[in-house]
Amino acid sequence: MADLNAEPRMLIDGKLTDASSGKTFENINPATEEVIGEVADGTVEDMDRAIASARQAFDETDWSTNRDLRKKTVQQLKDALDKRREELRPQIVAEVGSPIGLTYAVQMDTCIDDFQYEIDLIDSYEWETDLPVHEFMGMRSARRVLREPVGVVGAITPWNFPFMLNLSKLGPALAAGNTVVLKPAPDTPWSATYIGRVIAEETDIPPGVVNIVTSGDKAAVGEALTGDPRVDMISFTGSTGVGRRIMARGADTLKKVFLELGGKSANIILDDADFASSVGMGSMTCVHAGQGCAITTRMLLPESRYDEGVEMLKASFESFPYGDPTDPGNVMGPLINASQRERVLGYIEKGSAEGAKLLVGGKRPEHLPKGYFVEPTLFVDVDQDATIAQEEIFGPVLAVLKYTDDDDAVRIANNSKYGLSGSVASASLDRAIGIARRIRTGTVSVNGGGWFGPDSPFGGYKDSGIGREHGIAGFEEYLETKTLGLPDPA
Ligand code: NAD
């Protein structure tokens, strides 16, 4: 195995550091099941030190108010990451099992490019706004509205797009003037520790502004962060269950919470749609083995063209390229670990048991005995209330549902506890936009249009979360608002 030059240490108080216990945990390549390295197994005491350092950096340095310092040093981070893409790329592929092609897009390159958007906001954002004189109880006053950082941000991220999500939190949090304690997922620690090394060795970001605490334990060290009164805000991406738990824990210390959670998005194909470009893309549900929260995992086909659509899907699922993620021809690699694979296989079993028809896939691929692979899987004739139509599987599984007319399609799409994303296809753009307006989700792709961008807000309705990442709305999640009352200048 090539030396990936990954970083095994955490970043606490400006120093790259081993765990206080001296212990490490294994980083495993999900495509090969090989141990690819060891990482500091941080403890609750390490988290305590990290929070103390972030608190001190926020309260006792000028980080929160010195925009020139932030601009200079956060730019240093972006520029250093820019130069290190080819060192990072194999690390991400190895620990995430992500198809390498995705690292040229959203898994890595796109998010390094997009980081510039937040850095530029340090200059362009309207930090102060003057309001006109207003009369209140016989007194005339001017007002000035100030936007200020929230304080210490605890950032908790999952394993599916770890580097991208770490940067999606660090970027706006730092640009806005907060200090951060980042706790990455145990399956993908390098996507965070590498950033820590770059910060420590290649930037003048002051000690304590960014702390990174890794842990092999999924919850304990994260709970030390979410329950700590010195932390002002938790920015979390992950499952809805953990999101709920974080919100409940935040109640005691009244933390601001920002939650990007799960999804079960619908892809509505209207009866006049071009099936080749819409239904034909249905197997893209399997990109990155379906481990994307905004992937459309339910396809809604019109009764009038149902059989035609199913036929096309079958062909595209049967030829979907998957396997070794380092092979650029594959757009699907393994699931992240054995327990996720068993969870996905459990859902597939339940799908059949509840009466859906399994048309393609459904098991571990025989030709890939190593690695946590599951075959691209297509279920048709799925009842809208079936478990596989309701719950987030987070695997390469598409559920196909039949609808009668546009109203029925909207009803079925909205019959979900989630509200993250979706998509609509029609020969008429107006008809498709009309349907998109009726879908209760945070993003909708219309006739193949992409909603993703550094300036487009992303997030969920209902159980898919609270708040938005990216765009001005995403930046403002990391800000407080202060209003000054001033004497009437007249
Ligand atoms: P998860 O919720 O189990 O874990 C996410 C992170 O939370 C990890 O770092 C984990 O260690 C930590 N964590 C777990 N329990 C915790 C606790 N009690 N207190 C504090 N931290 C805790 O999710 P996962 O299995 O790692 O990721 C898959 C889920 O993430 C899917 O449901 C997916 O939809 C969701 N996701 C959502 C988005 C989005 O933007 N909406 C993006 C990616 C993933």
Coordinates of C-alpha atoms and ligand atoms in Angstrom, one line a residue:
M1 CA 0.0 0.0 0.0
A2 CA 1.4 3.4 -1.0
D3 CA 2.2 5.9 1.8
L4 CA -0.8 8.2 1.8
N5 CA 1.0 10.8 4.0
A6 CA -2.2 11.2 6.0
E7 CA -2.3 12.9 9.4
P8 CA -2.9 10.7 12.4
R9 CA -3.0 13.5 15.0
M10 CA -5.7 15.9 16.2
L11 CA -5.4 19.7 16.3
I12 CA -5.9 21.2 19.8
D13 CA -4.9 24.7 20.8
G14 CA -2.8 25.1 17.7
K15 CA -0.8 21.9 18.2
L16 CA -0.9 18.6 16.3
T17 CA -1.4 16.2 19.2
D18 CA -1.9 12.5 20.1
A19 CA -4.8 11.4 22.3
S20 CA -4.3 12.0 26.0
S21 CA -4.8 8.3 26.5
G22 CA -2.1 7.6 24.0
K23 CA -4.6 5.3 22.2
T24 CA -5.3 5.1 18.5
F25 CA -8.0 3.6 16.3
E26 CA -7.8 2.0 12.9
N27 CA -8.8 3.7 9.6
I28 CA -10.2 1.1 7.3
N29 CA -10.5 1.2 3.5
P30 CA -14.1 0.1 2.8
A31 CA -13.2 -1.1 -0.7
T32 CA -10.5 -3.6 0.5
E33 CA -11.2 -3.9 4.3
E34 CA -7.5 -3.2 4.8
V35 CA -6.3 -1.1 7.7
I36 CA -4.8 2.0 6.0
G37 CA -3.6 3.8 9.1
E38 CA -4.0 4.7 12.8
V39 CA -5.6 7.9 14.2
A40 CA -5.6 9.5 17.6
D41 CA -8.5 8.1 19.6
G42 CA -9.5 11.4 21.4
T43 CA -11.1 11.3 24.8
V44 CA -13.7 13.4 26.6
E45 CA -10.7 15.2 28.3
D46 CA -9.2 16.0 24.8
M47 CA -12.6 17.4 23.8
D48 CA -12.6 19.5 27.1
R49 CA -9.2 21.0 26.2
A50 CA -10.3 21.7 22.6
I51 CA -13.5 23.5 23.8
A52 CA -11.5 25.5 26.4
S53 CA -9.0 26.6 23.7
A54 CA -11.8 27.6 21.2
R55 CA -13.5 29.5 24.0
Q56 CA -10.3 31.4 24.9
A57 CA -9.5 32.1 21.2
F58 CA -13.0 33.6 20.8
D59 CA -13.1 35.6 24.1
E60 CA -9.5 36.7 24.4
T61 CA -8.1 37.3 20.9
D62 CA -9.3 39.6 18.2
W63 CA -10.2 36.8 15.8
S64 CA -13.9 37.6 16.0
T65 CA -13.4 41.3 15.1
N66 CA -10.3 41.4 13.0
R67 CA -11.6 40.8 9.5
D68 CA -8.2 41.5 7.9
L69 CA -6.6 38.7 9.9
R70 CA -9.4 36.3 9.0
K71 CA -9.2 37.2 5.3
K72 CA -5.5 36.7 5.2
T73 CA -5.4 33.4 7.2
V74 CA -8.5 31.7 5.8
Q75 CA -7.2 32.5 2.4
Q76 CA -3.9 30.8 3.3
L77 CA -5.9 27.7 4.2
K78 CA -7.7 27.7 0.9
D79 CA -4.5 28.3 -1.1
A80 CA -2.7 25.5 0.8
L81 CA -5.5 23.0 0.2
D82 CA -5.5 24.1 -3.4
K83 CA -1.9 23.1 -3.8
R84 CA -2.4 19.8 -2.0
R85 CA -5.3 18.4 -4.0
E86 CA -3.3 15.5 -5.4
E87 CA -2.1 14.4 -1.9
L88 CA -5.6 14.6 -0.5
R89 CA -7.4 12.9 -3.4
P90 CA -6.1 9.3 -2.7
Q91 CA -6.6 9.7 1.0
I92 CA -10.3 10.5 0.4
V93 CA -10.8 7.7 -2.0
A94 CA -9.1 5.3 0.4
E95 CA -11.0 6.2 3.6
V96 CA -14.4 7.0 2.1
G97 CA -14.5 4.4 -0.7
S98 CA -15.7 7.2 -2.9
P99 CA -15.3 6.8 -6.7
I100 CA -12.3 8.8 -7.7
G101 CA -14.4 10.6 -10.3
L102 CA -16.4 12.2 -7.5
T103 CA -13.3 13.8 -6.0
Y104 CA -12.9 15.9 -9.2
A105 CA -16.4 17.2 -8.3
V106 CA -18.3 17.6 -5.1
Q107 CA -16.2 15.1 -3.0
M108 CA -13.2 17.5 -3.2
D109 CA -12.4 19.8 -6.0
T110 CA -15.7 21.7 -6.1
C111 CA -15.6 22.4 -2.4
I112 CA -12.1 23.7 -2.4
D113 CA -13.1 26.0 -5.3
D114 CA -16.3 27.0 -3.6
F115 CA -14.4 27.9 -0.4
Q116 CA -13.5 31.2 -2.1
Y117 CA -17.1 32.3 -1.9
E118 CA -17.1 32.5 1.9
I119 CA -13.7 34.1 2.0
D120 CA -14.9 36.8 -0.4
L121 CA -17.9 37.4 1.9
I122 CA -15.5 38.7 4.6
D123 CA -15.2 41.8 2.4
S124 CA -18.5 42.0 0.6
Y125 CA -21.0 41.0 3.3
E126 CA -23.0 43.9 4.8
W127 CA -21.8 43.6 8.4
E128 CA -23.7 46.7 9.6
T129 CA -26.9 48.3 8.3
D130 CA -28.3 51.6 9.3
L131 CA -32.1 51.9 9.8
P132 CA -34.0 55.2 9.4
V133 CA -35.1 57.2 12.4
H134 CA -38.1 55.7 14.1
E135 CA -40.4 57.2 16.7
F136 CA -41.2 55.0 19.7
M137 CA -43.0 56.3 22.8
G138 CA -42.3 59.9 21.8
M139 CA -38.6 59.3 21.3
R140 CA -36.9 59.6 17.9
S141 CA -34.0 57.2 17.4
A142 CA -31.8 55.9 14.7
R143 CA -30.8 52.2 14.7
R144 CA -27.8 50.3 13.6
V145 CA -28.0 46.5 13.0
L146 CA -24.7 44.7 13.6
R147 CA -24.0 41.1 12.5
E148 CA -21.6 39.3 14.9
P149 CA -20.2 35.8 15.1
V150 CA -22.1 33.4 17.3
G151 CA -19.0 32.3 19.3
V152 CA -17.7 28.8 19.7
V153 CA -19.2 26.4 17.1
G154 CA -19.2 22.7 17.5
A155 CA -19.2 21.1 14.1
I156 CA -20.1 17.4 13.7
T157 CA -19.8 15.7 10.4
P158 CA -20.6 12.3 8.7
W159 CA -18.6 10.0 6.5
N160 CA -20.2 10.2 3.1
F161 CA -18.8 13.5 1.9
P162 CA -16.5 14.2 4.8
F163 CA -14.0 16.6 3.4
M164 CA -16.7 18.6 1.6
L165 CA -18.8 18.8 4.8
N166 CA -15.9 19.7 7.0
L167 CA -15.1 22.6 4.7
S168 CA -18.8 23.5 4.3
K169 CA -18.8 24.1 8.1
L170 CA -15.3 25.5 8.6
G171 CA -15.6 28.0 5.7
P172 CA -18.6 30.1 6.8
A173 CA -17.9 29.6 10.5
L174 CA -14.4 31.0 10.3
A175 CA -15.2 33.7 7.7
A176 CA -18.0 34.9 10.1
G177 CA -15.5 35.1 13.0
N178 CA -16.3 32.1 15.1
T179 CA -13.9 29.6 16.6
V180 CA -14.6 25.9 15.9
V181 CA -14.3 22.5 17.4
L182 CA -14.7 19.9 14.6
K183 CA -15.5 16.3 15.4
P184 CA -15.4 14.2 12.3
A185 CA -17.0 10.7 11.8
P186 CA -14.9 7.8 13.1
D187 CA -14.9 6.2 9.6
T188 CA -13.3 9.2 7.9
P189 CA -11.0 11.0 10.3
W190 CA -8.3 11.9 7.7
S191 CA -10.6 14.2 5.8
A192 CA -10.4 16.4 9.0
T193 CA -7.0 15.8 10.4
Y194 CA -5.3 16.7 7.1
I195 CA -7.0 20.1 7.3
G196 CA -5.7 20.3 10.8
R197 CA -2.1 19.7 9.7
V198 CA -2.4 22.3 6.9
I199 CA -3.8 24.8 9.4
A200 CA -1.0 24.2 11.9
E201 CA 1.9 24.1 9.4
E202 CA 0.8 26.4 6.5
T203 CA -1.4 29.1 7.9
D204 CA -1.3 31.9 10.6
I205 CA -4.7 30.9 11.9
P206 CA -4.2 31.6 15.6
P207 CA -4.1 28.7 18.1
G208 CA -7.5 27.7 19.3
V209 CA -9.4 29.1 16.3
V210 CA -9.8 25.6 14.9
N211 CA -9.6 22.4 16.9
I212 CA -10.1 19.0 15.5
V213 CA -10.9 16.1 17.8
T214 CA -11.1 12.6 16.4
S215 CA -12.5 9.6 18.2
G216 CA -13.2 5.9 17.4
D217 CA -16.3 6.1 19.6
K218 CA -19.3 7.3 17.6
A219 CA -21.1 9.2 20.3
A220 CA -19.3 9.9 23.6
V221 CA -16.8 12.5 22.5
G222 CA -19.5 14.2 20.4
E223 CA -21.8 14.3 23.4
A224 CA -19.1 16.1 25.4
L225 CA -19.3 18.8 22.7
T226 CA -23.1 19.0 22.3
G227 CA -23.7 19.3 26.1
D228 CA -21.0 21.8 26.9
P229 CA -22.1 25.2 28.1
R230 CA -19.0 26.9 26.6
V231 CA -20.2 25.9 23.1
D232 CA -22.7 28.4 21.5
M233 CA -23.8 26.5 18.5
I234 CA -23.8 23.0 17.0
S235 CA -23.6 22.7 13.3
F236 CA -24.4 19.1 12.5
T237 CA -24.7 17.0 9.4
G238 CA -25.8 13.4 9.8
S239 CA -28.8 11.2 10.6
T240 CA -32.1 12.5 11.8
G241 CA -32.0 10.4 14.9
V242 CA -28.7 12.0 16.0
G243 CA -29.9 15.4 15.0
R244 CA -32.9 15.0 17.4
R245 CA -30.6 13.9 20.2
I246 CA -28.3 17.0 19.5
M247 CA -31.3 19.3 19.6
A248 CA -32.5 17.8 22.9
R249 CA -29.1 18.1 24.5
G250 CA -28.7 21.6 23.3
A251 CA -31.9 22.6 25.1
D252 CA -30.2 22.6 28.5
T253 CA -27.6 25.2 27.5
L254 CA -30.0 26.8 24.9
K255 CA -27.6 26.3 22.0
K256 CA -28.3 27.4 18.5
V257 CA -28.6 24.3 16.4
F258 CA -28.1 23.9 12.7
L259 CA -29.1 20.5 11.4
E260 CA -28.6 18.9 7.9
L261 CA -30.2 15.5 8.1
G262 CA -31.5 12.7 6.1
G263 CA -33.7 12.5 3.0
K264 CA -36.0 10.3 0.9
S265 CA -36.3 12.5 -2.2
A266 CA -38.7 11.8 -5.0
N267 CA -37.9 12.0 -8.7
I268 CA -41.2 12.8 -10.5
I269 CA -41.3 11.8 -14.1
L270 CA -44.3 13.5 -15.8
D271 CA -46.1 11.7 -18.6
D272 CA -44.8 14.1 -21.3
A273 CA -41.1 13.9 -20.2
D274 CA -38.3 12.8 -22.3
F275 CA -37.7 9.3 -20.7
A276 CA -34.2 8.9 -22.2
S277 CA -32.8 11.9 -20.3
S278 CA -34.9 11.5 -17.1
V279 CA -35.8 7.8 -16.4
G280 CA -32.5 6.8 -18.1
M281 CA -30.6 8.6 -15.4
G282 CA -32.5 6.7 -12.6
S283 CA -29.7 4.4 -11.9
M284 CA -27.7 7.5 -10.8
T285 CA -29.3 6.7 -7.4
C286 CA -26.4 4.3 -7.1
V287 CA -23.6 7.0 -7.4
H288 CA -21.3 6.6 -4.4
A289 CA -23.4 3.6 -3.5
G290 CA -26.4 5.8 -2.7
Q291 CA -24.6 7.4 0.2
G292 CA -25.9 10.9 -0.4
C293 CA -28.6 12.5 1.6
A294 CA -30.1 14.4 -1.4
I295 CA -30.1 11.6 -3.9
T296 CA -33.5 10.8 -5.3
T297 CA -34.2 7.4 -4.0
R298 CA -37.9 7.2 -5.0
M299 CA -38.9 7.4 -8.7
L300 CA -42.5 8.2 -9.5
L301 CA -43.6 7.0 -12.9
P302 CA -46.9 7.8 -14.6
E303 CA -49.3 4.8 -14.9
S304 CA -49.6 5.5 -18.7
R305 CA -45.9 4.9 -19.3
Y306 CA -45.0 2.7 -16.4
D307 CA -43.9 -0.4 -18.2
E308 CA -41.7 1.6 -20.6
G309 CA -40.0 3.3 -17.7
V310 CA -39.4 0.1 -15.8
E311 CA -37.8 -1.5 -18.9
M312 CA -35.4 1.4 -19.3
L313 CA -34.5 1.4 -15.6
K314 CA -33.8 -2.3 -15.7
A315 CA -31.4 -1.9 -18.5
S316 CA -29.5 1.0 -16.8
F317 CA -29.3 -0.8 -13.5
E318 CA -28.0 -3.9 -15.1
S319 CA -25.1 -2.0 -16.8
F320 CA -24.3 0.3 -13.9
P321 CA -20.5 0.5 -13.5
Y322 CA -19.3 -0.3 -10.0
G323 CA -16.4 -1.8 -8.1
D324 CA -12.9 -0.5 -7.3
P325 CA -13.3 3.2 -6.5
T326 CA -9.8 4.0 -7.8
D327 CA -10.9 2.9 -11.3
P328 CA -12.2 6.1 -13.0
G329 CA -14.8 4.0 -14.9
N330 CA -16.7 3.2 -11.7
V331 CA -19.2 5.7 -10.3
M332 CA -20.1 3.4 -7.4
G333 CA -17.8 2.0 -4.8
P334 CA -18.6 0.2 -1.5
L335 CA -20.6 1.2 1.5
I336 CA -18.6 2.7 4.3
N337 CA -18.5 -0.3 6.7
A338 CA -19.9 -3.7 7.4
S339 CA -22.7 -2.5 9.6
Q340 CA -24.0 -0.1 6.9
R341 CA -23.9 -3.0 4.4
E342 CA -25.9 -5.2 6.8
R343 CA -28.4 -2.4 7.4
V344 CA -28.9 -1.9 3.6
L345 CA -29.3 -5.7 3.0
G346 CA -31.8 -5.7 5.9
Y347 CA -33.9 -3.0 4.1
I348 CA -33.7 -5.0 0.8
E349 CA -35.0 -8.1 2.6
K350 CA -37.8 -6.0 4.1
G351 CA -38.7 -4.5 0.7
S352 CA -39.3 -8.0 -0.7
A353 CA -41.1 -9.2 2.4
E354 CA -43.5 -6.2 2.2
G355 CA -44.4 -7.1 -1.4
A356 CA -42.2 -4.9 -3.7
K357 CA -40.8 -6.6 -6.7
L358 CA -37.0 -6.9 -6.8
L359 CA -36.0 -6.5 -10.4
V360 CA -32.2 -6.1 -10.3
G361 CA -29.5 -6.7 -7.6
G362 CA -30.4 -7.2 -4.0
K363 CA -27.3 -8.9 -2.6
R364 CA -23.5 -8.8 -2.2
P365 CA -21.8 -9.0 -5.5
E366 CA -20.1 -12.4 -6.0
H367 CA -17.2 -11.0 -7.9
L368 CA -16.3 -8.6 -5.1
P369 CA -15.7 -10.8 -2.1
K370 CA -13.7 -8.1 -0.3
G371 CA -15.1 -4.7 0.5
Y372 CA -18.5 -3.6 1.7
F373 CA -20.3 -3.8 -1.6
V374 CA -24.0 -4.2 -2.4
E375 CA -25.3 -4.6 -5.9
P376 CA -27.1 -1.8 -7.6
T377 CA -30.7 -2.7 -6.6
L378 CA -34.0 -1.9 -8.3
F379 CA -37.4 -2.4 -6.7
V380 CA -40.5 -1.8 -8.7
D381 CA -44.3 -1.8 -7.8
V382 CA -43.4 -0.3 -4.4
D383 CA -46.3 0.8 -2.2
Q384 CA -45.9 4.4 -1.1
D385 CA -46.1 3.5 2.5
A386 CA -43.7 0.6 2.4
T387 CA -40.6 0.8 4.5
I388 CA -38.3 1.1 1.5
A389 CA -40.4 4.0 0.2
Q390 CA -40.4 5.8 3.6
E391 CA -37.1 5.2 5.3
E392 CA -33.6 6.4 4.3
I393 CA -31.7 3.4 3.2
F394 CA -28.4 5.1 2.4
G395 CA -27.5 2.4 -0.1
P396 CA -27.7 1.8 -3.9
V397 CA -31.4 1.1 -3.9
L398 CA -34.1 2.7 -6.0
A399 CA -37.8 2.3 -5.2
V400 CA -40.2 2.8 -8.2
L401 CA -43.8 3.9 -7.5
K402 CA -46.7 4.3 -9.9
Y403 CA -49.0 7.4 -9.9
T404 CA -52.2 8.3 -11.7
D405 CA -52.1 12.1 -12.4
D406 CA -50.1 15.2 -11.3
D407 CA -52.0 15.6 -8.1
D408 CA -51.4 12.0 -7.2
A409 CA -47.7 12.5 -7.9
V410 CA -47.4 15.5 -5.7
R411 CA -49.3 13.7 -2.9
I412 CA -47.0 10.7 -3.1
A413 CA -43.8 12.9 -3.2
N414 CA -45.0 14.7 -0.1
N415 CA -46.0 11.5 1.7
S416 CA -42.6 11.5 3.5
K417 CA -41.4 12.6 6.9
Y418 CA -38.3 14.0 5.0
G419 CA -38.1 17.1 2.9
L420 CA -34.6 17.5 1.6
S421 CA -34.6 17.4 -2.2
G422 CA -36.3 16.1 -5.3
S423 CA -36.6 16.4 -9.0
V424 CA -39.2 16.8 -11.7
A425 CA -39.1 16.2 -15.5
S426 CA -41.6 17.3 -18.1
A427 CA -41.6 18.5 -21.7
S428 CA -43.1 21.7 -20.4
L429 CA -40.8 23.8 -18.1
D430 CA -43.8 25.6 -16.7
R431 CA -45.6 22.4 -15.8
A432 CA -42.4 21.1 -14.1
I433 CA -41.9 24.3 -12.2
G434 CA -45.5 24.2 -11.1
I435 CA -45.0 20.7 -9.6
A436 CA -41.7 21.8 -8.1
R437 CA -43.5 24.6 -6.2
R438 CA -45.8 22.1 -4.6
I439 CA -43.0 19.8 -3.3
R440 CA -42.2 20.4 0.4
T441 CA -38.4 20.1 0.2
G442 CA -35.4 22.5 0.4
T443 CA -34.2 21.9 -3.2
V444 CA -35.7 20.6 -6.4
S445 CA -34.1 19.9 -9.7
V446 CA -36.3 20.9 -12.6
N447 CA -35.7 19.2 -16.0
G448 CA -32.2 18.2 -15.0
G449 CA -31.1 21.6 -13.6
G450 CA -28.5 21.5 -10.8
W451 CA -29.4 23.3 -7.6
F452 CA -25.9 22.9 -6.0
G453 CA -23.6 26.0 -5.7
P454 CA -21.7 27.9 -3.1
D455 CA -24.3 30.7 -3.3
S456 CA -27.4 28.4 -3.3
P457 CA -28.9 27.6 0.1
F458 CA -29.2 23.9 0.8
G459 CA -31.1 22.2 3.5
G460 CA -34.3 20.5 4.5
Y461 CA -37.9 20.9 5.4
K462 CA -39.6 18.6 8.0
D463 CA -37.3 15.8 9.4
S464 CA -34.5 16.8 7.0
G465 CA -33.3 19.6 9.2
I466 CA -33.2 23.1 10.4
G467 CA -31.3 25.9 8.7
R468 CA -29.4 26.1 5.5
E469 CA -25.8 25.5 4.4
H470 CA -24.2 27.6 1.6
G471 CA -25.3 31.0 0.2
I472 CA -26.0 34.1 2.3
A473 CA -28.5 32.1 4.3
G474 CA -25.8 29.6 5.2
F475 CA -23.3 32.3 6.2
E476 CA -25.9 33.9 8.4
E477 CA -26.5 30.7 10.3
Y478 CA -23.1 31.5 11.9
L479 CA -24.0 35.1 12.9
E480 CA -25.9 36.7 15.7
T481 CA -27.8 40.0 15.3
K482 CA -27.3 43.0 17.5
T483 CA -29.4 46.2 17.2
L484 CA -28.0 49.5 18.5
G485 CA -30.4 52.3 19.4
L486 CA -28.8 55.7 18.5
P487 CA -29.8 59.3 19.1
D488 CA -31.7 61.0 16.2
P489 CA -28.9 62.7 14.3
A490 CA -31.2 65.5 13.2
Ligands
NAD1 P1 -24.7 9.8 12.2 O1 -25.8 10.7 12.5 O2 -24.7 8.5 12.8 O3 -23.3 10.4 12.5 C1 -22.9 11.7 12.1 C2 -21.9 12.2 13.0 O4 -22.5 12.4 14.3 C3 -20.6 11.4 13.2 O5 -19.5 12.2 13.4 C4 -20.9 10.7 14.5 O6 -19.8 10.2 15.2 C5 -21.6 11.8 15.3 N1 -22.5 11.3 16.4 C6 -23.2 10.1 16.4 N2 -23.9 10.1 17.6 C7 -23.7 11.2 18.2 C8 -24.2 11.8 19.4 N3 -25.0 11.1 20.2 N4 -23.7 13.0 19.8 C9 -22.9 13.7 19.0 N5 -22.4 13.2 17.9 C10 -22.8 12.0 17.5 O7 -24.7 9.7 10.6 P2 -23.8 8.8 9.7 O8 -24.3 7.4 9.7 O9 -22.4 9.1 10.0 O10 -24.2 9.5 8.2 C11 -25.3 9.1 7.5 C12 -26.5 10.1 7.7 O11 -26.1 11.4 7.5 C13 -27.6 9.8 6.7 O12 -28.8 9.8 7.4 C14 -27.6 11.0 5.8 O13 -28.7 11.3 5.2 C15 -27.1 12.1 6.7 N6 -26.4 13.1 5.9 C16 -27.1 14.3 5.7 C17 -26.6 15.3 4.9 C18 -27.3 16.6 4.7 O14 -26.6 17.6 4.3 N7 -28.5 16.7 4.9 C19 -25.3 15.1 4.4 C20 -24.6 13.9 4.6 C21 -25.2 12.9 5.3

